[in-house]
XYZ file of C-alpha atoms in Angstrom:
340
model
C 132.109 41.526 126.185
C 131.129 45.182 125.876
C 129.064 46.192 128.869
C 126.883 49.302 128.783
C 127.727 50.308 132.310
C 128.767 48.295 135.328
C 129.682 49.884 138.610
C 129.767 47.654 141.660
C 130.067 49.348 145.034
C 130.527 47.376 148.208
C 129.027 49.593 150.880
C 130.991 49.461 154.086
C 127.937 49.986 156.294
C 126.734 46.466 155.513
C 127.447 43.600 153.124
C 124.961 44.658 150.442
C 126.242 44.721 146.853
C 124.831 47.184 144.301
C 125.278 46.717 140.569
C 123.892 49.104 137.972
C 123.654 48.659 134.224
C 121.782 46.318 131.887
C 124.289 44.128 130.054
C 123.363 40.803 128.484
C 123.251 37.985 131.033
C 126.431 36.308 129.779
C 128.313 39.586 129.726
C 127.007 40.403 133.181
C 128.199 37.094 134.609
C 131.564 37.386 132.873
C 132.064 40.908 134.171
C 131.253 39.856 137.725
C 133.615 36.882 137.398
C 136.552 38.997 136.227
C 135.810 41.522 138.949
C 135.971 38.811 141.602
C 139.333 37.631 140.249
C 140.750 41.145 140.474
C 139.126 41.677 143.864
C 140.769 38.556 145.260
C 144.075 39.556 143.687
C 143.953 42.875 145.526
C 143.348 41.086 148.809
C 146.124 38.572 148.128
C 148.626 41.211 147.063
C 147.953 43.609 149.939
C 150.022 43.980 153.052
C 150.158 40.850 155.172
C 148.142 42.544 157.916
C 145.103 42.372 155.652
C 145.270 38.604 155.600
C 144.530 38.216 159.322
C 141.112 38.302 161.006
C 140.399 41.448 163.032
C 137.543 42.804 165.089
C 136.875 46.366 166.142
C 135.038 49.297 164.635
C 135.866 52.288 162.463
C 134.271 51.553 159.077
C 133.892 54.488 156.696
C 130.591 55.443 155.091
C 131.777 55.361 151.477
C 132.405 52.354 149.214
C 135.441 50.154 149.744
C 135.467 48.747 146.223
C 135.019 50.244 142.766
C 134.753 47.831 139.842
C 134.887 49.003 136.237
C 133.091 47.769 133.131
C 136.219 45.905 132.063
C 136.265 43.902 135.298
C 139.024 45.948 136.903
C 138.872 46.371 140.668
C 140.142 49.122 142.908
C 140.356 48.746 146.662
C 140.497 51.849 148.800
C 143.889 52.403 150.393
C 144.627 52.609 154.114
C 141.893 50.280 155.274
C 141.166 49.995 158.939
C 141.177 46.553 160.499
C 137.387 46.427 160.416
C 137.319 47.524 156.761
C 139.868 44.887 155.807
C 137.764 42.232 157.498
C 134.665 43.473 155.676
C 136.481 43.453 152.330
C 137.486 39.819 152.845
C 133.989 38.867 153.951
C 132.526 40.519 150.858
C 134.906 38.607 148.583
C 133.843 35.302 150.152
C 130.159 36.225 149.894
C 130.579 37.101 146.211
C 132.207 33.739 145.523
C 129.472 31.935 147.429
C 126.768 33.777 145.491
C 128.367 32.891 142.149
C 128.789 29.254 143.191
C 125.175 28.961 144.333
C 124.035 30.303 140.960
C 126.314 27.720 139.259
C 128.445 30.502 137.799
C 131.551 29.059 139.485
C 133.647 27.237 138.564
C 133.536 29.385 135.459
C 132.459 27.255 132.508
C 133.513 28.724 129.187
C 133.460 26.452 126.155
C 137.058 25.667 125.166
C 138.249 28.002 127.921
C 141.690 26.401 127.826
C 142.152 27.349 124.188
C 140.652 30.811 124.414
C 142.094 31.857 127.787
C 145.225 29.736 128.099
C 145.763 26.812 130.470
C 146.950 28.276 133.748
C 149.177 25.413 134.919
C 151.096 25.429 131.632
C 152.623 28.824 132.446
C 154.817 27.642 135.359
C 155.454 24.374 133.523
C 156.732 26.226 130.453
C 158.985 28.376 132.643
C 160.313 25.308 134.439
C 161.188 23.651 131.130
C 163.044 26.732 129.955
C 164.907 27.109 133.258
C 165.912 23.433 133.093
C 167.061 23.739 129.482
C 169.305 26.654 130.464
C 170.701 24.600 133.343
C 171.589 21.818 130.882
C 172.733 24.139 128.084
C 176.298 22.809 128.147
C 175.369 19.134 128.518
C 175.535 16.829 125.492
C 172.274 14.894 125.238
C 172.549 11.979 122.840
C 169.120 10.425 123.493
C 166.114 12.213 124.980
C 162.766 10.660 125.908
C 159.577 12.652 126.457
C 156.189 11.384 127.554
C 153.643 11.724 124.788
C 152.903 11.552 121.998
C 152.262 15.280 122.011
C 150.531 17.592 119.646
C 149.728 21.287 119.972
C 146.831 20.930 122.395
C 146.962 24.403 123.905
C 147.996 27.800 122.534
C 150.469 28.530 125.341
C 152.664 25.412 125.205
C 155.725 24.490 123.158
C 155.512 20.703 123.351
C 157.352 18.603 122.605
C 159.636 20.099 125.232
C 162.691 18.339 123.823
C 162.776 21.217 121.331
C 164.129 23.359 124.159
C 167.044 21.035 124.909
C 170.194 20.146 122.976
C 168.926 16.681 122.049
C 170.434 14.715 119.158
C 167.945 11.810 119.079
C 164.395 12.472 120.262
C 162.121 9.716 121.498
C 158.530 9.731 122.690
C 156.796 7.304 125.043
C 153.254 5.930 124.738
C 151.415 3.846 127.323
C 151.121 0.524 125.532
C 152.782 -2.876 125.770
C 151.159 -4.351 122.636
C 152.266 -1.972 119.856
C 155.663 -2.469 118.217
C 158.280 0.254 118.402
C 157.760 2.645 115.476
C 159.278 5.682 113.828
C 157.257 8.909 113.853
C 157.716 12.533 112.783
C 158.910 13.193 116.324
C 161.565 10.479 116.275
C 161.466 6.992 117.774
C 158.533 5.808 119.857
C 158.891 3.625 122.935
C 155.767 1.678 123.873
C 155.558 0.639 127.497
C 154.148 1.415 130.926
C 155.264 2.748 134.281
C 153.636 0.129 136.505
C 156.201 -2.656 136.023
C 159.959 -2.924 135.527
C 161.581 -2.749 132.112
C 162.649 -6.402 132.437
C 159.047 -7.471 133.001
C 158.013 -5.529 129.895
C 160.775 -7.004 127.741
C 162.370 -3.562 127.413
C 165.723 -4.339 129.001
C 167.382 -3.015 125.822
C 166.549 0.583 126.756
C 167.932 0.422 130.289
C 170.194 3.389 130.895
C 169.713 4.577 127.318
C 168.541 8.149 127.839
C 170.589 11.192 128.766
C 167.357 13.066 129.457
C 163.827 11.944 130.339
C 161.020 14.529 130.444
C 157.837 13.527 132.246
C 155.481 16.387 133.182
C 152.211 15.901 135.083
C 152.013 12.103 134.814
C 152.572 10.340 138.155
C 149.104 11.254 139.431
C 147.715 8.676 136.986
C 149.787 5.665 138.065
C 148.811 3.200 140.797
C 152.285 3.002 142.358
C 154.337 6.228 142.038
C 157.371 4.647 143.741
C 157.465 1.825 141.175
C 157.108 4.367 138.380
C 160.029 6.363 139.761
C 162.145 3.196 139.701
C 161.191 2.645 136.040
C 162.276 6.200 135.259
C 165.540 5.546 137.091
C 166.105 2.492 134.875
C 165.532 4.554 131.730
C 167.988 7.322 132.631
C 171.658 6.556 132.017
C 174.138 7.056 134.887
C 174.878 10.764 134.981
C 171.695 11.534 133.014
C 168.835 13.837 133.976
C 165.120 13.700 134.714
C 162.855 16.733 134.186
C 159.788 16.001 136.264
C 156.610 17.680 137.528
C 153.506 16.690 139.491
C 150.248 18.507 140.340
C 149.359 19.673 143.821
C 146.433 22.129 144.160
C 144.655 21.283 140.925
C 141.300 19.987 139.770
C 140.741 16.290 139.046
C 141.675 15.198 135.514
C 140.446 11.593 135.017
C 142.582 10.160 132.173
C 141.319 7.504 132.939
C 141.828 7.713 136.733
C 143.454 10.494 138.748
C 144.902 9.002 141.951
C 147.342 11.386 143.625
C 148.501 14.920 144.400
C 152.077 15.710 145.462
C 153.670 18.396 147.572
C 157.196 19.377 146.531
C 158.517 17.398 149.494
C 156.451 14.389 148.402
C 157.767 14.512 144.846
C 161.343 14.800 146.078
C 160.807 11.836 148.401
C 159.504 9.664 145.559
C 162.483 10.554 143.342
C 165.077 10.080 146.071
C 163.619 6.708 147.075
C 164.283 5.515 143.512
C 167.910 6.682 143.656
C 167.744 10.121 142.004
C 169.529 13.196 143.306
C 167.364 16.338 143.222
C 169.383 19.132 141.605
C 166.706 21.858 141.629
C 163.182 21.993 143.026
C 160.486 24.539 142.177
C 156.840 25.270 142.865
C 154.437 26.592 140.246
C 152.183 29.466 141.233
C 151.183 30.457 144.754
C 148.034 30.174 146.853
C 146.184 32.695 144.667
C 147.107 30.766 141.501
C 145.823 27.561 143.120
C 142.510 29.143 144.042
C 142.175 30.719 140.616
C 142.913 27.446 138.803
C 140.294 25.564 140.804
C 137.781 28.243 139.769
C 138.887 27.707 136.130
C 140.723 30.957 135.556
C 142.661 31.245 132.344
C 145.983 32.940 131.634
C 144.237 35.967 130.165
C 142.429 36.548 133.477
C 145.671 37.337 135.317
C 147.628 40.566 135.291
C 151.356 40.728 134.425
C 152.138 41.178 138.127
C 150.305 37.950 138.937
C 152.014 36.096 136.087
C 155.393 37.050 137.567
C 154.659 34.631 140.411
C 154.404 31.656 138.041
C 157.557 29.768 139.077
C 159.577 30.019 142.267
C 162.425 27.973 143.652
C 161.227 25.957 146.600
C 162.154 27.305 149.991
C 160.990 29.752 152.630
C 157.314 30.631 152.363
C 156.928 28.432 149.273
C 157.585 25.382 151.415
C 154.501 26.218 153.469
C 151.893 27.897 151.277
C 149.824 26.182 148.617
C 150.813 26.078 144.949
C 149.594 24.492 141.719
C 152.398 22.069 140.973
C 155.898 21.092 141.953
C 158.750 20.506 139.529
C 162.185 18.930 139.929
C 165.337 18.657 137.891
C 166.897 15.381 139.082
C 170.017 13.422 138.163
C 170.889 9.742 138.224
C 174.259 9.443 139.987
C 177.243 7.961 138.201
C 177.492 5.235 140.872
C 174.664 2.707 141.282
C 172.225 3.550 144.057
C 173.083 0.396 146.011
C 176.819 1.203 145.996
C 176.541 4.765 147.297
C 177.081 5.690 150.925
C 176.151 8.746 152.991
């Protein structure tokens, strides 16, 4: 929205906030919201010393923050320890004030379509990285969870389009519908809560060179059983492209049961017999916080978007993130016959 004039100065002598200008209420709230996002990004992206709690004195008289009409934020450089502490305190107080006024989480109608779904950014990158990893692999039959349609503007589902798949299948959660042909390819009707034998689907055991299942295991009652079903579907030597949510809001479709760390996802896959080839995390602690507040892709700067997908390890084994993603492989030898 076009704002007449909005200048927010956080005075370092106290925690008072001053805002001038007379925009419409919606534009005012939106401007404050974007400013808070940029403010938090400055804190998150600053030197690590700014992320610790300090005491002491030495606070300047002038403003620490300057926020523009477009929601941009500028933090004064070379903050003292006391100023850094005050800047963090102000950011928390701003969030609390917005939450108390029911302006957070930010509620924009169809925000996912207009702003872009934040968790799809690392997921898209993971799919592309995995497709490059499997670029030289012949994939006769590929199965993707679905059916999918173009729900969001920043996704390329079905993801099998990114892989060298000859025959493309989709999976729907139903044990009553007959197998059918669709525009996407063949459709497999079944569930993840019982074995393929119990579902009368023994004919598809070991059929698929590639199975793609993003953001699904949080909805099943027994993730370990579901991982064993996935293992049955993948042929020996075949691959699983897999992701699970971690720091994300609840999505009841119909019931949301679980969240998974990267270590937890790897444990579930390995317990079923898979070998984890690559493991990634999507977003960092700022992404997680922003997603919970209902940020959209358009709220983040290019520098922030560069932190969308990182290989697991180091600090990304400890800090929070939005999702974890694994490229796994079913070994050529049966799980029960392997040693070591």
